[in-house]
């Protein structure tokens, strides 16, 4: 049911996901969904956990065997591809607060951060600056990918070429730290 909700969010937009629309998609009555989730907020949290886990898997697999700029490029491309392919489920991750240390969203979020932290090991980033560097990477990748997913780049320059500029910019900045 969570996978169906995530797929529906990708198709219609996370803001348009309702228990009623999911029930219709599944061919059941809305009250039947409450046997599986406590309500829309619970469904949204589960979609967020799924999305974070899938993004962590994609980024983690992409960076295996790479370091430095190559790891950065692999992570950024994998993250961008995930967001563009799954904009609705990714939107569920924005602003989700873990309910506790056992929250699946918290564990998946930590795995995703871990993959990006591994990228930073290829740069001489002081331990005290790692959080700042992670925020930088998240801001760059999130911003570009969500704008692309929302068709926010309507001018003629090649989007892939622009993304390569982003990677080069981030790499130069991280090396300069």
Coordinates of N, CA and C in Angstrom, one line a residue, residues 16-147:
X16 N -1.4 16.3 -3.7 CA -2.7 15.8 -4.2 C -3.0 14.4 -3.7
X17 N -2.0 13.8 -2.9 CA -2.3 12.5 -2.4 C -3.3 12.5 -1.2
X18 N -4.3 11.8 -1.4 CA -5.3 11.6 -0.3 C -5.6 10.2 0.0
X19 N -6.2 9.9 1.1 CA -6.6 8.5 1.4 C -7.6 8.1 0.3
X20 N -8.5 9.0 0.0 CA -9.5 8.6 -1.0 C -8.9 8.3 -2.4
X21 N -8.0 9.1 -2.8 CA -7.4 8.8 -4.1 C -6.6 7.5 -4.1
X22 N -5.9 7.2 -3.0 CA -5.2 6.0 -2.9 C -6.2 4.8 -2.9
X23 N -7.3 4.9 -2.1 CA -8.3 3.8 -2.1 C -8.8 3.6 -3.5
X24 N -9.1 4.6 -4.2 CA -9.6 4.5 -5.6 C -8.5 3.8 -6.4
X25 N -7.3 4.1 -6.3 CA -6.2 3.5 -7.1 C -6.1 2.0 -6.8
X26 N -6.3 1.7 -5.5 CA -6.2 0.3 -5.1 C -7.5 -0.5 -5.3
X27 N -8.6 0.2 -5.6 CA -9.8 -0.5 -5.8 C -10.5 -1.0 -4.5
X28 N -10.3 -0.2 -3.5 CA -10.9 -0.6 -2.2 C -11.6 0.7 -1.7
X29 N -12.4 0.5 -0.6 CA -13.0 1.6 0.0 C -12.0 2.3 1.0
X30 N -12.1 3.6 1.1 CA -11.2 4.3 2.0 C -11.1 3.7 3.4
X31 N -12.1 3.3 4.1 CA -12.0 2.8 5.4 C -11.0 1.6 5.5
X32 N -11.0 0.8 4.4 CA -10.1 -0.4 4.4 C -8.6 0.0 4.5
X33 N -8.2 1.2 4.2 CA -6.8 1.6 4.3 C -6.4 1.7 5.7
X34 N -7.4 2.0 6.6 CA -7.1 2.3 8.0 C -6.7 1.0 8.7
X35 N -6.8 -0.1 8.1 CA -6.3 -1.4 8.7 C -4.8 -1.4 8.5
X36 N -4.2 -0.6 7.6 CA -2.8 -0.6 7.3 C -2.0 0.6 7.8
X37 N -2.7 1.7 7.8 CA -2.1 3.0 8.3 C -3.1 3.7 9.2
X38 N -2.5 4.6 10.0 CA -3.4 5.3 11.0 C -4.1 6.5 10.3
X39 N -3.6 6.9 9.2 CA -4.2 8.0 8.5 C -3.3 8.6 7.5
X40 N -3.6 9.7 6.9 CA -2.8 10.3 5.9 C -1.4 10.7 6.4
X41 N -1.3 11.2 7.6 CA 0.0 11.6 8.2 C 0.9 10.4 8.3
X42 N 0.4 9.2 8.8 CA 1.1 8.0 8.9 C 1.5 7.5 7.5
X43 N 0.7 7.6 6.5 CA 1.0 7.2 5.1 C 2.1 8.1 4.6
X44 N 2.0 9.4 4.8 CA 3.1 10.3 4.4 C 4.4 10.0 5.0
X45 N 4.4 9.7 6.3 CA 5.7 9.3 7.0 C 6.3 8.0 6.4
X46 N 5.4 7.1 6.1 CA 5.9 5.8 5.5 C 6.4 6.0 4.1
X47 N 5.8 6.9 3.3 CA 6.3 7.3 2.0 C 7.6 8.0 2.1
X48 N 7.8 8.8 3.1 CA 9.0 9.5 3.3 C 10.1 8.5 3.6
X49 N 9.9 7.6 4.5 CA 10.8 6.6 4.9 C 11.2 5.7 3.6
X50 N 10.2 5.4 2.8 CA 10.5 4.6 1.6 C 11.4 5.4 0.7
X51 N 11.1 6.7 0.5 CA 11.8 7.5 -0.4 C 13.3 7.7 0.1
X52 N 13.4 8.0 1.3 CA 14.8 8.2 1.9 C 15.6 6.9 1.8
X53 N 15.0 5.8 2.0 CA 15.7 4.5 1.8 C 16.1 4.3 0.4
X54 N 15.2 4.5 -0.5 CA 15.5 4.3 -2.0 C 16.6 5.3 -2.4
X55 N 16.5 6.5 -2.0 CA 17.5 7.5 -2.3 C 18.9 7.1 -1.7
X56 N 18.9 6.7 -0.5 CA 20.1 6.2 0.1 C 20.7 5.0 -0.6
X57 N 19.9 4.1 -1.0 CA 20.4 2.9 -1.8 C 21.0 3.4 -3.1
X58 N 20.3 4.3 -3.8 CA 20.8 4.8 -5.1 C 22.1 5.6 -5.0
X59 N 22.2 6.5 -4.0 CA 23.4 7.3 -3.8 C 24.5 6.4 -3.3
X60 N 24.2 5.5 -2.3 CA 25.2 4.6 -1.8 C 25.8 3.7 -2.8
X61 N 25.0 3.1 -3.7 CA 25.5 2.3 -4.7 C 26.3 3.1 -5.8
X62 N 25.9 4.3 -6.0 CA 26.6 5.1 -7.0 C 28.0 5.5 -6.6
X63 N 28.2 5.7 -5.4 CA 29.5 6.2 -4.9 C 30.5 5.1 -4.7
X64 N 30.1 3.8 -4.7 CA 31.0 2.7 -4.4 C 32.2 2.7 -5.3
X65 N 33.4 2.7 -4.8 CA 34.6 2.6 -5.6 C 35.1 3.9 -6.1
X66 N 34.4 5.0 -5.7 CA 34.8 6.3 -6.2 C 35.3 7.2 -5.0
X67 N 36.1 8.2 -5.4 CA 36.5 9.2 -4.4 C 36.6 10.5 -5.0
X68 N 36.6 11.6 -4.2 CA 36.8 12.9 -4.7 C 35.7 13.3 -5.7
X69 N 36.2 14.0 -6.8 CA 35.2 14.5 -7.7 C 34.4 13.4 -8.3
X70 N 34.9 12.3 -8.6 CA 34.2 11.2 -9.2 C 33.1 10.7 -8.2
X71 N 33.3 10.6 -7.0 CA 32.3 10.3 -6.0 C 31.2 11.4 -5.9
X72 N 31.7 12.6 -5.9 CA 30.7 13.7 -5.9 C 29.8 13.7 -7.1
X73 N 30.4 13.5 -8.2 CA 29.6 13.4 -9.5 C 28.6 12.2 -9.4
X74 N 29.1 11.1 -9.0 CA 28.2 9.9 -9.0 C 27.1 10.1 -8.0
X75 N 27.3 10.7 -6.8 CA 26.3 10.9 -5.8 C 25.3 11.9 -6.3
X76 N 25.8 13.0 -6.8 CA 24.9 14.1 -7.3 C 24.0 13.6 -8.5
X77 N 24.6 12.9 -9.4 CA 23.8 12.3 -10.5 C 22.7 11.3 -10.0
X78 N 23.1 10.5 -9.1 CA 22.2 9.5 -8.6 C 21.0 10.2 -7.8
X79 N 21.4 11.2 -7.0 CA 20.3 11.9 -6.3 C 19.4 12.6 -7.2
X80 N 20.0 13.3 -8.2 CA 19.2 14.0 -9.2 C 18.2 13.1 -9.9
X81 N 18.8 12.0 -10.4 CA 17.9 11.0 -11.1 C 16.8 10.5 -10.2
X82 N 17.1 10.2 -8.9 CA 16.0 9.8 -8.0 C 14.9 10.8 -7.9
X83 N 15.3 12.1 -7.7 CA 14.3 13.1 -7.5 C 13.5 13.4 -8.7
X84 N 14.1 13.4 -9.9 CA 13.4 13.6 -11.1 C 12.5 12.5 -11.5
X85 N 12.9 11.2 -11.2 CA 12.1 10.1 -11.4 C 10.9 9.9 -10.4
X86 N 11.2 10.4 -9.2 CA 10.2 10.2 -8.1 C 9.9 11.5 -7.4
X87 N 9.4 12.5 -8.1 CA 9.2 13.8 -7.4 C 8.2 13.8 -6.3
X88 N 7.1 13.0 -6.4 CA 6.1 13.0 -5.3 C 6.6 12.4 -4.1
X89 N 7.2 11.2 -4.2 CA 7.7 10.6 -3.0 C 8.9 11.4 -2.4
X90 N 9.7 12.0 -3.2 CA 10.8 12.8 -2.6 C 10.2 14.0 -1.9
X91 N 9.1 14.6 -2.4 CA 8.5 15.7 -1.7 C 8.0 15.3 -0.3
X92 N 7.7 14.1 -0.1 CA 7.3 13.6 1.2 C 8.4 13.7 2.2
X93 N 9.7 13.7 1.8 CA 10.8 13.8 2.7 C 11.1 15.1 3.3
X94 N 10.6 16.2 2.6 CA 10.9 17.5 3.0 C 10.2 17.9 4.3
X95 N 11.0 18.2 5.3 CA 10.4 18.7 6.5 C 9.9 17.6 7.5
X96 N 10.1 16.3 7.1 CA 9.6 15.2 7.9 C 10.5 15.1 9.1
X97 N 9.9 15.2 10.3 CA 10.7 15.1 11.6 C 10.6 13.6 12.1
X98 N 11.7 13.0 12.4 CA 11.7 11.7 12.9 C 10.9 11.6 14.2
X99 N 10.1 10.6 14.4 CA 9.4 10.5 15.7 C 10.2 9.9 16.8
X100 N 11.4 9.5 16.5 CA 12.3 8.9 17.5 C 13.4 8.2 16.8
X101 N 14.3 7.6 17.6 CA 15.5 6.9 17.0 C 15.1 5.7 16.2
X102 N 14.0 5.1 16.5 CA 13.6 3.9 15.8 C 12.7 4.2 14.6
X103 N 12.5 5.4 14.3 CA 11.7 5.8 13.1 C 12.4 5.4 11.9
X104 N 11.8 4.6 11.0 CA 12.4 4.2 9.7 C 12.9 5.4 8.9
X105 N 12.2 6.5 8.9 CA 12.7 7.7 8.2 C 14.0 8.2 8.7
X106 N 14.2 8.1 10.1 CA 15.4 8.6 10.7 C 16.6 7.7 10.2
X107 N 16.4 6.4 10.3 CA 17.4 5.5 9.9 C 17.8 5.6 8.4
X108 N 16.8 5.8 7.5 CA 17.0 5.9 6.1 C 17.7 7.3 5.8
X109 N 17.3 8.3 6.5 CA 17.9 9.6 6.4 C 19.4 9.6 6.8
X110 N 19.7 8.9 7.8 CA 21.1 8.7 8.2 C 21.9 8.0 7.2
X111 N 21.3 7.0 6.6 CA 22.0 6.3 5.5 C 22.3 7.2 4.3
X112 N 21.3 8.0 4.0 CA 21.5 9.0 2.9 C 22.6 10.0 3.2
X113 N 22.6 10.5 4.5 CA 23.6 11.4 4.9 C 25.0 10.7 4.9
X114 N 25.0 9.4 5.3 CA 26.2 8.7 5.3 C 26.9 8.5 4.0
X115 N 26.0 8.4 2.9 CA 26.5 8.3 1.6 C 27.2 9.6 1.1
X116 N 26.6 10.7 1.5 CA 27.1 12.0 1.1 C 28.4 12.3 2.0
X117 N 28.3 11.9 3.2 CA 29.5 12.0 4.1 C 30.7 11.3 3.6
X118 N 30.4 10.1 3.0 CA 31.5 9.3 2.4 C 32.1 10.1 1.2
X119 N 31.3 10.8 0.5 CA 31.8 11.7 -0.6 C 32.8 12.7 -0.1
X120 N 32.5 13.3 1.1 CA 33.3 14.3 1.6 C 34.6 13.8 2.1
X121 N 34.8 12.5 2.3 CA 36.1 12.0 2.8 C 37.1 12.2 1.7
X122 N 36.7 12.4 0.4 CA 37.7 12.6 -0.6 C 38.2 14.1 -0.7
X123 N 37.7 14.9 0.2 CA 38.1 16.3 0.3 C 38.7 16.5 1.7
X124 N 39.5 17.5 1.8 CA 40.1 17.9 3.1 C 39.2 18.8 3.8
X125 N 38.1 18.3 4.3 CA 37.1 19.1 5.0 C 37.3 18.8 6.5
X126 N 37.5 19.9 7.3 CA 37.6 19.7 8.7 C 36.3 19.1 9.3
X127 N 36.5 18.3 10.3 CA 35.4 17.6 11.0 C 34.3 18.7 11.4
X128 N 34.8 19.8 11.8 CA 33.9 20.8 12.3 C 33.1 21.5 11.2
X129 N 33.5 21.2 9.9 CA 32.8 21.8 8.7 C 32.0 20.8 8.0
X130 N 32.0 19.5 8.4 CA 31.2 18.5 7.6 C 29.8 18.8 7.5
X131 N 29.1 19.3 8.6 CA 27.7 19.6 8.6 C 27.4 20.7 7.6
X132 N 28.3 21.7 7.5 CA 28.2 22.8 6.6 C 28.3 22.3 5.1
X133 N 29.3 21.4 4.9 CA 29.5 20.9 3.6 C 28.3 20.0 3.1
X134 N 27.7 19.2 4.1 CA 26.6 18.4 3.8 C 25.4 19.3 3.4
X135 N 25.2 20.4 4.1 CA 24.1 21.3 3.8 C 24.3 22.0 2.4
X136 N 25.5 22.3 2.1 CA 25.8 22.8 0.8 C 25.4 21.8 -0.3
X137 N 25.9 20.6 -0.1 CA 25.6 19.6 -1.2 C 24.1 19.3 -1.3
X138 N 23.4 19.3 -0.1 CA 22.0 19.0 -0.2 C 21.3 20.2 -0.9
X139 N 21.7 21.4 -0.5 CA 21.0 22.6 -1.1 C 21.2 22.6 -2.6
X140 N 22.5 22.3 -3.1 CA 22.7 22.3 -4.5 C 22.0 21.3 -5.2
X141 N 22.1 20.0 -4.7 CA 21.4 18.9 -5.4 C 19.9 19.0 -5.3
X142 N 19.4 19.3 -4.1 CA 18.0 19.4 -3.9 C 17.4 20.5 -4.8
X143 N 18.0 21.6 -4.8 CA 17.5 22.8 -5.6 C 17.5 22.5 -7.0
X144 N 18.5 22.0 -7.6 CA 18.6 21.7 -9.0 C 17.6 20.6 -9.4
X145 N 17.6 19.5 -8.6 CA 16.7 18.4 -9.0 C 15.2 18.7 -8.8
X146 N 14.8 19.5 -7.8 CA 13.4 19.8 -7.6 C 13.0 20.8 -8.7
X147 N 13.9 21.7 -9.0 CA 13.5 22.7 -10.1 C 13.4 21.9 -11.4

